[in-house]
PDB file of C-alpha atoms in Angstrom:
ATOM      1  CA  UNK A   1     202.813 201.171 251.951  1.00 72.00           C
ATOM      2  CA  UNK A   2     205.306 198.877 253.682  1.00 84.00           C
ATOM      3  CA  UNK A   3     203.092 198.581 256.738  1.00 89.00           C
ATOM      4  CA  UNK A   4     200.200 197.527 254.534  1.00 92.00           C
ATOM      5  CA  UNK A   5     202.073 194.327 253.670  1.00 94.00           C
ATOM      6  CA  UNK A   6     201.686 193.208 257.290  1.00 94.00           C
ATOM      7  CA  UNK A   7     197.924 193.735 257.148  1.00 95.00           C
ATOM      8  CA  UNK A   8     197.546 192.143 253.722  1.00 95.00           C
ATOM      9  CA  UNK A   9     199.539 189.166 254.993  1.00 95.00           C
ATOM     10  CA  UNK A  10     196.771 188.348 257.471  1.00 96.00           C
ATOM     11  CA  UNK A  11     195.026 185.559 255.600  1.00 90.00           C
ATOM     12  CA  UNK A  12     192.034 185.228 257.912  1.00 94.00           C
ATOM     13  CA  UNK A  13     189.348 187.895 257.387  1.00 95.00           C
ATOM     14  CA  UNK A  14     188.277 187.562 261.023  1.00 96.00           C
ATOM     15  CA  UNK A  15     191.746 188.577 262.157  1.00 97.00           C
ATOM     16  CA  UNK A  16     191.690 191.498 259.720  1.00 96.00           C
ATOM     17  CA  UNK A  17     188.347 192.551 261.240  1.00 94.00           C
ATOM     18  CA  UNK A  18     189.794 192.313 264.746  1.00 97.00           C
ATOM     19  CA  UNK A  19     192.758 194.445 263.663  1.00 98.00           C
ATOM     20  CA  UNK A  20     190.482 197.128 262.194  1.00 95.00           C
ATOM     21  CA  UNK A  21     188.189 197.077 265.239  1.00 95.00           C
ATOM     22  CA  UNK A  22     191.152 197.567 267.559  1.00 97.00           C
ATOM     23  CA  UNK A  23     192.500 200.409 265.376  1.00 96.00           C
ATOM     24  CA  UNK A  24     189.175 202.221 265.516  1.00 92.00           C
ATOM     25  CA  UNK A  25     187.818 201.481 268.969  1.00 93.00           C
ATOM     26  CA  UNK A  26     190.035 199.623 271.403  1.00 96.00           C
ATOM     27  CA  UNK A  27     193.529 201.082 271.671  1.00 97.00           C
ATOM     28  CA  UNK A  28     194.202 201.696 275.353  1.00 97.00           C
ATOM     29  CA  UNK A  29     191.410 199.366 276.474  1.00 98.00           C
ATOM     30  CA  UNK A  30     191.932 196.305 278.688  1.00 98.00           C
ATOM     31  CA  UNK A  31     192.491 193.073 276.788  1.00 98.00           C
ATOM     32  CA  UNK A  32     189.730 191.203 278.664  1.00 98.00           C
ATOM     33  CA  UNK A  33     187.201 193.962 277.895  1.00 98.00           C
ATOM     34  CA  UNK A  34     188.103 193.907 274.193  1.00 98.00           C
ATOM     35  CA  UNK A  35     187.929 190.108 274.077  1.00 98.00           C
ATOM     36  CA  UNK A  36     184.479 190.105 275.680  1.00 97.00           C
ATOM     37  CA  UNK A  37     183.094 192.600 273.178  1.00 96.00           C
ATOM     38  CA  UNK A  38     184.655 191.000 270.105  1.00 96.00           C
ATOM     39  CA  UNK A  39     183.635 187.508 271.212  1.00 96.00           C
ATOM     40  CA  UNK A  40     180.099 188.865 271.594  1.00 94.00           C
ATOM     41  CA  UNK A  41     180.286 189.895 267.932  1.00 90.00           C
ATOM     42  CA  UNK A  42     181.118 186.335 266.934  1.00 92.00           C
ATOM     43  CA  UNK A  43     184.842 186.920 266.511  1.00 93.00           C
ATOM     44  CA  UNK A  44     187.439 184.665 268.123  1.00 93.00           C
ATOM     45  CA  UNK A  45     189.176 187.516 269.895  1.00 96.00           C
ATOM     46  CA  UNK A  46     191.789 185.631 271.908  1.00 96.00           C
ATOM     47  CA  UNK A  47     193.107 183.848 268.828  1.00 96.00           C
ATOM     48  CA  UNK A  48     193.018 187.031 266.741  1.00 97.00           C
ATOM     49  CA  UNK A  49     194.761 189.126 269.378  1.00 98.00           C
ATOM     50  CA  UNK A  50     197.438 186.441 269.776  1.00 98.00           C
ATOM     51  CA  UNK A  51     198.065 186.429 266.010  1.00 97.00           C
ATOM     52  CA  UNK A  52     198.293 190.232 265.921  1.00 98.00           C
ATOM     53  CA  UNK A  53     200.784 190.187 268.799  1.00 98.00           C
ATOM     54  CA  UNK A  54     202.789 187.447 267.084  1.00 97.00           C
ATOM     55  CA  UNK A  55     202.914 189.520 263.881  1.00 96.00           C
ATOM     56  CA  UNK A  56     203.999 192.619 265.882  1.00 96.00           C
ATOM     57  CA  UNK A  57     200.849 194.507 264.880  1.00 97.00           C
ATOM     58  CA  UNK A  58     199.692 194.785 268.490  1.00 98.00           C
ATOM     59  CA  UNK A  59     201.147 194.660 271.975  1.00 97.00           C
ATOM     60  CA  UNK A  60     199.728 194.267 275.443  1.00 97.00           C
ATOM     61  CA  UNK A  61     201.256 196.453 278.120  1.00 97.00           C
ATOM     62  CA  UNK A  62     201.932 195.375 281.704  1.00 95.00           C
ATOM     63  CA  UNK A  63     198.556 196.787 282.761  1.00 97.00           C
ATOM     64  CA  UNK A  64     196.880 194.511 280.140  1.00 97.00           C
ATOM     65  CA  UNK A  65     195.925 197.435 277.921  1.00 98.00           C
ATOM     66  CA  UNK A  66     196.201 197.101 274.155  1.00 99.00           C
ATOM     67  CA  UNK A  67     198.743 199.297 272.388  1.00 98.00           C
ATOM     68  CA  UNK A  68     199.713 199.764 268.782  1.00 97.00           C
ATOM     69  CA  UNK A  69     202.142 202.032 266.964  1.00 97.00           C
ATOM     70  CA  UNK A  70     200.426 205.207 265.771  1.00 97.00           C
ATOM     71  CA  UNK A  71     201.370 204.470 262.152  1.00 97.00           C
ATOM     72  CA  UNK A  72     199.666 201.062 262.325  1.00 97.00           C
ATOM     73  CA  UNK A  73     196.590 202.628 263.906  1.00 97.00           C
ATOM     74  CA  UNK A  74     196.442 205.302 261.224  1.00 94.00           C
ATOM     75  CA  UNK A  75     196.895 202.709 258.482  1.00 96.00           C
ATOM     76  CA  UNK A  76     194.012 200.642 259.879  1.00 94.00           C
ATOM     77  CA  UNK A  77     191.753 203.658 260.033  1.00 92.00           C
ATOM     78  CA  UNK A  78     192.709 204.559 256.461  1.00 89.00           C
ATOM     79  CA  UNK A  79     191.867 201.034 255.304  1.00 89.00           C
ATOM     80  CA  UNK A  80     188.384 201.409 256.788  1.00 87.00           C
ATOM     81  CA  UNK A  81     187.731 204.501 254.699  1.00 84.00           C
ATOM     82  CA  UNK A  82     189.565 203.719 251.483  1.00 84.00           C
ATOM     83  CA  UNK A  83     186.586 202.262 249.609  1.00 76.00           C
ATOM     84  CA  UNK A  84     184.687 205.565 249.829  1.00 76.00           C
ATOM     85  CA  UNK A  85     186.813 208.272 251.457  1.00 72.00           C
ATOM     86  CA  UNK A  86     184.264 211.065 251.109  1.00 77.00           C
ATOM     87  CA  UNK A  87     181.252 209.013 252.203  1.00 79.00           C
ATOM     88  CA  UNK A  88     181.616 207.807 255.795  1.00 77.00           C
ATOM     89  CA  UNK A  89     178.150 206.242 255.616  1.00 74.00           C
ATOM     90  CA  UNK A  90     179.675 203.568 253.380  1.00 76.00           C
ATOM     91  CA  UNK A  91     182.512 202.750 255.796  1.00 73.00           C
ATOM     92  CA  UNK A  92     182.427 199.472 257.708  1.00 77.00           C
ATOM     93  CA  UNK A  93     183.297 201.345 260.916  1.00 82.00           C
ATOM     94  CA  UNK A  94     183.129 204.949 262.054  1.00 79.00           C
ATOM     95  CA  UNK A  95     186.457 205.755 263.678  1.00 79.00           C
ATOM     96  CA  UNK A  96     186.186 209.523 263.936  1.00 74.00           C
ATOM     97  CA  UNK A  97     183.609 211.608 265.850  1.00 74.00           C
ATOM     98  CA  UNK A  98     183.080 213.940 262.883  1.00 78.00           C
ATOM     99  CA  UNK A  99     182.147 210.961 260.696  1.00 77.00           C
ATOM    100  CA  UNK A 100     179.670 209.715 263.299  1.00 76.00           C
ATOM    101  CA  UNK A 101     178.077 213.159 263.454  1.00 80.00           C
ATOM    102  CA  UNK A 102     177.829 213.429 259.671  1.00 79.00           C
ATOM    103  CA  UNK A 103     176.330 209.978 259.224  1.00 76.00           C
ATOM    104  CA  UNK A 104     173.809 210.282 262.040  1.00 77.00           C
ATOM    105  CA  UNK A 105     172.736 213.796 261.091  1.00 80.00           C
ATOM    106  CA  UNK A 106     172.264 212.839 257.435  1.00 74.00           C
ATOM    107  CA  UNK A 107     170.656 209.456 258.150  1.00 63.00           C
ATOM    108  CA  UNK A 108     172.829 207.821 255.514  1.00 56.00           C
ATOM    109  CA  UNK A 109     173.926 204.588 257.173  1.00 56.00           C
ATOM    110  CA  UNK A 110     174.373 201.855 254.536  1.00 56.00           C
ATOM    111  CA  UNK A 111     177.201 199.433 255.235  1.00 53.00           C
ATOM    112  CA  UNK A 112     178.196 200.183 258.812  1.00 53.00           C
ATOM    113  CA  UNK A 113     179.280 197.105 260.747  1.00 56.00           C
ATOM    114  CA  UNK A 114     180.314 198.591 264.068  1.00 54.00           C
ATOM    115  CA  UNK A 115     179.771 201.773 266.015  1.00 51.00           C
ATOM    116  CA  UNK A 116     180.923 201.835 269.615  1.00 49.00           C
TER     117      UNK A 116
END
């Protein structure tokens, strides 16, 4: 609950999207790789990543890989599924392999934004 305040305090929806994308897909990936992909999706990745680092929601290790505390990652993944916890086809992102399998095998994709 207390961690959620940090996410809710992000006023820009683009930065919230970048946070959720990193939680689901990009932890442990190189910063440049993540920036390239997110910029290709129309997000301003460098600005968003800088804001997340400034707010202590994200860190970049010496090897330029993105890291985040496990509790923050888990919170982000929970946020993705909170609108319809039992229906992954309605999630904006599919963060878990079992959700991907369920959605693709049932052909129920409705609101999915990203699948990497």
